[in-house]
Amino acid sequence: MFLSVEDINRQCPRAVNPNDTNNWETFPFDDNCLKSFFHKLTAHLRRYYIWETAVYTSFYVLISICAIIGNGLVILAVVRKPAMRTARNVLIVNLALSNLMLALTTVPFLWLPSIDFDFPYSNFFCKFANALPGSNIYCSTLTISVGIFLKYFLKEIIFKIKNFIIL
């Protein structure tokens, strides 16, 4: 639903008659009327019933708990066993840390605005919370890229060594 200036003017008329002056569109709307109008408008935008909110919240909680437990176990397994501390496993731990940060920070802070259509925290925190998914994806992508290059170059080195030994 798109609103034009005329639609808002019908709901919150300006303090001047449009026939009296040529520049009546430059006169401001009443601030309290606009706040009330947009508050009523956002109340109509609620898209979930109570049961849908409960199901949606349950899925968010389930995803967060599974991500925290799974990534925590991966990190714990590599940290506790010295034999597991290989270059490949360090990259896997890096991915697990990135996903753990995503589960701990991004998922909970994106749940509330999707339910309530409002971000109750400060403007700085709003921008910070919206930057977290991008940084996690960036970290994951770079880690996967390093893992691919590592695997490729190790295969190339092993292949060259085998060819050298055979010759």
PDB file of C-alpha atoms in Angstrom:
ATOM      1  CA  MET A   1       0.000   0.000   0.000  1.00  0.00           C
ATOM      2  CA  PHE A   2       1.528   3.266  -1.130  1.00  0.00           C
ATOM      3  CA  LEU A   3       0.421   6.573   0.322  1.00  0.00           C
ATOM      4  CA  SER A   4       0.514   9.826  -1.535  1.00  0.00           C
ATOM      5  CA  VAL A   5       0.804  13.269   0.026  1.00  0.00           C
ATOM      6  CA  GLU A   6      -2.914  13.763  -0.618  1.00  0.00           C
ATOM      7  CA  ASP A   7      -3.727  10.626   1.399  1.00  0.00           C
ATOM      8  CA  ILE A   8      -1.708  11.902   4.337  1.00  0.00           C
ATOM      9  CA  ASN A   9      -3.208  15.370   3.919  1.00  0.00           C
ATOM     10  CA  ARG A  10      -6.708  13.868   4.275  1.00  0.00           C
ATOM     11  CA  GLN A  11      -5.677  12.179   7.536  1.00  0.00           C
ATOM     12  CA  CYS A  12      -3.594  15.069   8.910  1.00  0.00           C
ATOM     13  CA  PRO A  13      -4.652  18.312   7.260  1.00  0.00           C
ATOM     14  CA  ARG A  14      -2.258  21.238   7.356  1.00  0.00           C
ATOM     15  CA  ALA A  15      -3.001  24.427   9.230  1.00  0.00           C
ATOM     16  CA  VAL A  16      -3.458  26.421   6.016  1.00  0.00           C
ATOM     17  CA  ASN A  17      -6.175  26.323   3.353  1.00  0.00           C
ATOM     18  CA  PRO A  18      -4.836  25.159  -0.053  1.00  0.00           C
ATOM     19  CA  ASN A  19      -6.907  27.826  -1.831  1.00  0.00           C
ATOM     20  CA  ASP A  20      -5.456  30.697   0.217  1.00  0.00           C
ATOM     21  CA  THR A  21      -1.838  30.351  -0.811  1.00  0.00           C
ATOM     22  CA  ASN A  22       0.189  29.003  -3.734  1.00  0.00           C
ATOM     23  CA  ASN A  23       2.793  27.268  -1.626  1.00  0.00           C
ATOM     24  CA  TRP A  24       0.518  25.452   0.809  1.00  0.00           C
ATOM     25  CA  GLU A  25       2.463  22.212   0.188  1.00  0.00           C
ATOM     26  CA  THR A  26       5.482  23.686   1.967  1.00  0.00           C
ATOM     27  CA  PHE A  27       3.570  24.045   5.239  1.00  0.00           C
ATOM     28  CA  PRO A  28       4.359  21.157   7.582  1.00  0.00           C
ATOM     29  CA  PHE A  29       1.934  18.532   8.799  1.00  0.00           C
ATOM     30  CA  ASP A  30       1.011  18.411  12.468  1.00  0.00           C
ATOM     31  CA  ASP A  31       3.673  16.259  14.134  1.00  0.00           C
ATOM     32  CA  ASN A  32       1.356  14.616  16.675  1.00  0.00           C
ATOM     33  CA  CYS A  33      -1.162  13.788  13.967  1.00  0.00           C
ATOM     34  CA  LEU A  34       1.555  12.190  11.823  1.00  0.00           C
ATOM     35  CA  LYS A  35       2.837  10.145  14.752  1.00  0.00           C
ATOM     36  CA  SER A  36      -0.675   8.924  15.505  1.00  0.00           C
ATOM     37  CA  PHE A  37      -1.333   8.176  11.829  1.00  0.00           C
ATOM     38  CA  PHE A  38       1.829   6.113  11.388  1.00  0.00           C
ATOM     39  CA  HIS A  39       1.305   4.349  14.724  1.00  0.00           C
ATOM     40  CA  LYS A  40      -2.133   3.209  13.495  1.00  0.00           C
ATOM     41  CA  LEU A  41      -0.607   2.223  10.170  1.00  0.00           C
ATOM     42  CA  THR A  42       2.085   0.061  11.769  1.00  0.00           C
ATOM     43  CA  ALA A  43      -0.537  -1.590  13.980  1.00  0.00           C
ATOM     44  CA  HIS A  44      -2.251  -2.810  10.799  1.00  0.00           C
ATOM     45  CA  LEU A  45       1.034  -4.160   9.431  1.00  0.00           C
ATOM     46  CA  ARG A  46       1.353  -6.890  12.042  1.00  0.00           C
ATOM     47  CA  ARG A  47       1.486 -10.064  10.023  1.00  0.00           C
ATOM     48  CA  TYR A  48       1.579 -12.798  12.653  1.00  0.00           C
ATOM     49  CA  TYR A  49      -1.027 -14.257  14.966  1.00  0.00           C
ATOM     50  CA  ILE A  50       0.018 -15.304  18.470  1.00  0.00           C
ATOM     51  CA  TRP A  51       0.388 -18.966  17.512  1.00  0.00           C
ATOM     52  CA  GLU A  52       2.468 -18.047  14.457  1.00  0.00           C
ATOM     53  CA  THR A  53       4.738 -15.947  16.645  1.00  0.00           C
ATOM     54  CA  ALA A  54       5.181 -18.903  19.012  1.00  0.00           C
ATOM     55  CA  VAL A  55       6.080 -21.266  16.151  1.00  0.00           C
ATOM     56  CA  TYR A  56       8.416 -18.705  14.583  1.00  0.00           C
ATOM     57  CA  THR A  57      10.122 -18.070  17.922  1.00  0.00           C
ATOM     58  CA  SER A  58      10.447 -21.804  18.588  1.00  0.00           C
ATOM     59  CA  PHE A  59      12.228 -22.308  15.266  1.00  0.00           C
ATOM     60  CA  TYR A  60      14.617 -19.432  16.000  1.00  0.00           C
ATOM     61  CA  VAL A  61      15.404 -20.858  19.441  1.00  0.00           C
ATOM     62  CA  LEU A  62      15.857 -24.370  18.050  1.00  0.00           C
ATOM     63  CA  ILE A  63      18.199 -23.170  15.302  1.00  0.00           C
ATOM     64  CA  SER A  64      20.233 -21.114  17.782  1.00  0.00           C
ATOM     65  CA  ILE A  65      20.543 -23.956  20.297  1.00  0.00           C
ATOM     66  CA  CYS A  66      21.549 -26.496  17.627  1.00  0.00           C
ATOM     67  CA  ALA A  67      24.118 -24.082  16.190  1.00  0.00           C
ATOM     68  CA  ILE A  68      25.584 -23.290  19.608  1.00  0.00           C
ATOM     69  CA  ILE A  69      25.833 -26.946  20.650  1.00  0.00           C
ATOM     70  CA  GLY A  70      27.146 -28.204  17.292  1.00  0.00           C
ATOM     71  CA  ASN A  71      29.751 -25.503  16.783  1.00  0.00           C
ATOM     72  CA  GLY A  72      30.752 -25.651  20.440  1.00  0.00           C
ATOM     73  CA  LEU A  73      31.395 -29.392  20.156  1.00  0.00           C
ATOM     74  CA  VAL A  74      33.515 -28.903  17.031  1.00  0.00           C
ATOM     75  CA  ILE A  75      35.624 -26.256  18.771  1.00  0.00           C
ATOM     76  CA  LEU A  76      35.900 -28.341  21.941  1.00  0.00           C
ATOM     77  CA  ALA A  77      36.988 -31.460  20.025  1.00  0.00           C
ATOM     78  CA  VAL A  78      39.802 -29.654  18.239  1.00  0.00           C
ATOM     79  CA  VAL A  79      40.971 -27.728  21.300  1.00  0.00           C
ATOM     80  CA  ARG A  80      41.047 -30.738  23.659  1.00  0.00           C
ATOM     81  CA  LYS A  81      42.911 -33.177  21.390  1.00  0.00           C
ATOM     82  CA  PRO A  82      46.379 -32.092  20.274  1.00  0.00           C
ATOM     83  CA  ALA A  83      46.291 -34.615  17.411  1.00  0.00           C
ATOM     84  CA  MET A  84      43.311 -32.748  15.928  1.00  0.00           C
ATOM     85  CA  ARG A  85      45.223 -29.474  15.602  1.00  0.00           C
ATOM     86  CA  THR A  86      46.029 -29.695  11.912  1.00  0.00           C
ATOM     87  CA  ALA A  87      45.863 -26.887   9.377  1.00  0.00           C
ATOM     88  CA  ARG A  88      42.585 -28.200   7.970  1.00  0.00           C
ATOM     89  CA  ASN A  89      41.009 -28.489  11.422  1.00  0.00           C
ATOM     90  CA  VAL A  90      42.106 -24.964  12.324  1.00  0.00           C
ATOM     91  CA  LEU A  91      40.143 -23.754   9.307  1.00  0.00           C
ATOM     92  CA  ILE A  92      37.156 -25.824  10.433  1.00  0.00           C
ATOM     93  CA  VAL A  93      37.426 -24.258  13.906  1.00  0.00           C
ATOM     94  CA  ASN A  94      37.484 -20.842  12.249  1.00  0.00           C
ATOM     95  CA  LEU A  95      34.241 -21.718  10.434  1.00  0.00           C
ATOM     96  CA  ALA A  96      32.746 -23.020  13.673  1.00  0.00           C
ATOM     97  CA  LEU A  97      33.685 -19.792  15.483  1.00  0.00           C
ATOM     98  CA  SER A  98      32.109 -17.743  12.726  1.00  0.00           C
ATOM     99  CA  ASN A  99      28.908 -19.790  12.875  1.00  0.00           C
ATOM    100  CA  LEU A 100      28.915 -19.637  16.674  1.00  0.00           C
ATOM    101  CA  MET A 101      29.131 -15.845  16.548  1.00  0.00           C
ATOM    102  CA  LEU A 102      26.272 -15.863  14.057  1.00  0.00           C
ATOM    103  CA  ALA A 103      24.148 -18.035  16.346  1.00  0.00           C
ATOM    104  CA  LEU A 104      24.935 -15.990  19.464  1.00  0.00           C
ATOM    105  CA  THR A 105      24.608 -12.488  18.063  1.00  0.00           C
ATOM    106  CA  THR A 106      22.841 -12.255  14.744  1.00  0.00           C
ATOM    107  CA  VAL A 107      19.989 -14.716  15.105  1.00  0.00           C
ATOM    108  CA  PRO A 108      18.612 -13.324  18.397  1.00  0.00           C
ATOM    109  CA  PHE A 109      18.867  -9.697  17.301  1.00  0.00           C
ATOM    110  CA  LEU A 110      17.186 -10.316  13.949  1.00  0.00           C
ATOM    111  CA  TRP A 111      14.333 -12.272  15.507  1.00  0.00           C
ATOM    112  CA  LEU A 112      12.762  -9.328  17.336  1.00  0.00           C
ATOM    113  CA  PRO A 113      12.460  -6.908  14.388  1.00  0.00           C
ATOM    114  CA  SER A 114      10.962  -9.645  12.235  1.00  0.00           C
ATOM    115  CA  ILE A 115       8.257 -10.244  14.848  1.00  0.00           C
ATOM    116  CA  ASP A 116       7.673  -6.696  16.084  1.00  0.00           C
ATOM    117  CA  PHE A 117       8.605  -4.571  13.022  1.00  0.00           C
ATOM    118  CA  ASP A 118      10.642  -2.380  15.326  1.00  0.00           C
ATOM    119  CA  PHE A 119      14.200  -2.347  16.591  1.00  0.00           C
ATOM    120  CA  PRO A 120      14.063  -1.332  20.268  1.00  0.00           C
ATOM    121  CA  TYR A 121      17.815  -0.827  20.655  1.00  0.00           C
ATOM    122  CA  SER A 122      19.955   2.203  19.824  1.00  0.00           C
ATOM    123  CA  ASN A 123      20.771   3.324  16.270  1.00  0.00           C
ATOM    124  CA  PHE A 124      24.410   2.288  16.701  1.00  0.00           C
ATOM    125  CA  PHE A 125      23.409  -1.184  17.823  1.00  0.00           C
ATOM    126  CA  CYS A 126      20.946  -1.444  14.925  1.00  0.00           C
ATOM    127  CA  LYS A 127      23.743  -0.769  12.444  1.00  0.00           C
ATOM    128  CA  PHE A 128      26.139  -3.036  14.337  1.00  0.00           C
ATOM    129  CA  ALA A 129      23.636  -5.920  14.428  1.00  0.00           C
ATOM    130  CA  ASN A 130      22.981  -5.547  10.706  1.00  0.00           C
ATOM    131  CA  ALA A 131      26.727  -5.561   9.937  1.00  0.00           C
ATOM    132  CA  LEU A 132      27.339  -8.806  11.844  1.00  0.00           C
ATOM    133  CA  PRO A 133      25.834 -11.204   9.272  1.00  0.00           C
ATOM    134  CA  GLY A 134      27.934  -9.679   6.510  1.00  0.00           C
ATOM    135  CA  SER A 135      31.126  -9.983   8.527  1.00  0.00           C
ATOM    136  CA  ASN A 136      30.323 -13.601   9.427  1.00  0.00           C
ATOM    137  CA  ILE A 137      29.653 -14.463   5.794  1.00  0.00           C
ATOM    138  CA  TYR A 138      32.871 -12.689   4.783  1.00  0.00           C
ATOM    139  CA  CYS A 139      34.864 -14.645   7.374  1.00  0.00           C
ATOM    140  CA  SER A 140      33.274 -17.954   6.345  1.00  0.00           C
ATOM    141  CA  THR A 141      33.864 -17.312   2.653  1.00  0.00           C
ATOM    142  CA  LEU A 142      37.514 -16.421   3.195  1.00  0.00           C
ATOM    143  CA  THR A 143      38.039 -19.472   5.398  1.00  0.00           C
ATOM    144  CA  ILE A 144      36.527 -21.786   2.799  1.00  0.00           C
ATOM    145  CA  SER A 145      38.639 -20.130   0.088  1.00  0.00           C
ATOM    146  CA  VAL A 146      41.826 -20.632   2.097  1.00  0.00           C
ATOM    147  CA  GLY A 147      40.868 -24.263   2.680  1.00  0.00           C
ATOM    148  CA  ILE A 148      40.330 -24.817  -1.042  1.00  0.00           C
ATOM    149  CA  PHE A 149      43.648 -23.192  -1.964  1.00  0.00           C
ATOM    150  CA  LEU A 150      45.425 -25.155   0.758  1.00  0.00           C
ATOM    151  CA  LYS A 151      43.998 -28.433  -0.525  1.00  0.00           C
ATOM    152  CA  TYR A 152      44.818 -27.566  -4.148  1.00  0.00           C
ATOM    153  CA  PHE A 153      48.411 -26.526  -3.456  1.00  0.00           C
ATOM    154  CA  LEU A 154      49.050 -29.518  -1.206  1.00  0.00           C
ATOM    155  CA  LYS A 155      47.853 -31.826  -3.986  1.00  0.00           C
ATOM    156  CA  GLU A 156      50.076 -30.011  -6.491  1.00  0.00           C
ATOM    157  CA  ILE A 157      53.118 -30.291  -4.220  1.00  0.00           C
ATOM    158  CA  ILE A 158      52.481 -33.992  -3.540  1.00  0.00           C
ATOM    159  CA  PHE A 159      51.953 -34.617  -7.273  1.00  0.00           C
ATOM    160  CA  LYS A 160      55.246 -32.866  -8.138  1.00  0.00           C
ATOM    161  CA  ILE A 161      57.123 -34.787  -5.437  1.00  0.00           C
ATOM    162  CA  LYS A 162      55.721 -38.101  -6.698  1.00  0.00           C
ATOM    163  CA  ASN A 163      56.687 -37.226 -10.277  1.00  0.00           C
ATOM    164  CA  PHE A 164      60.170 -36.201  -9.148  1.00  0.00           C
ATOM    165  CA  ILE A 165      60.658 -39.449  -7.230  1.00  0.00           C
ATOM    166  CA  ILE A 166      59.401 -41.548 -10.160  1.00  0.00           C
ATOM    167  CA  LEU A 167      61.752 -39.843 -12.618  1.00  0.00           C
TER     168      LEU A 167
END
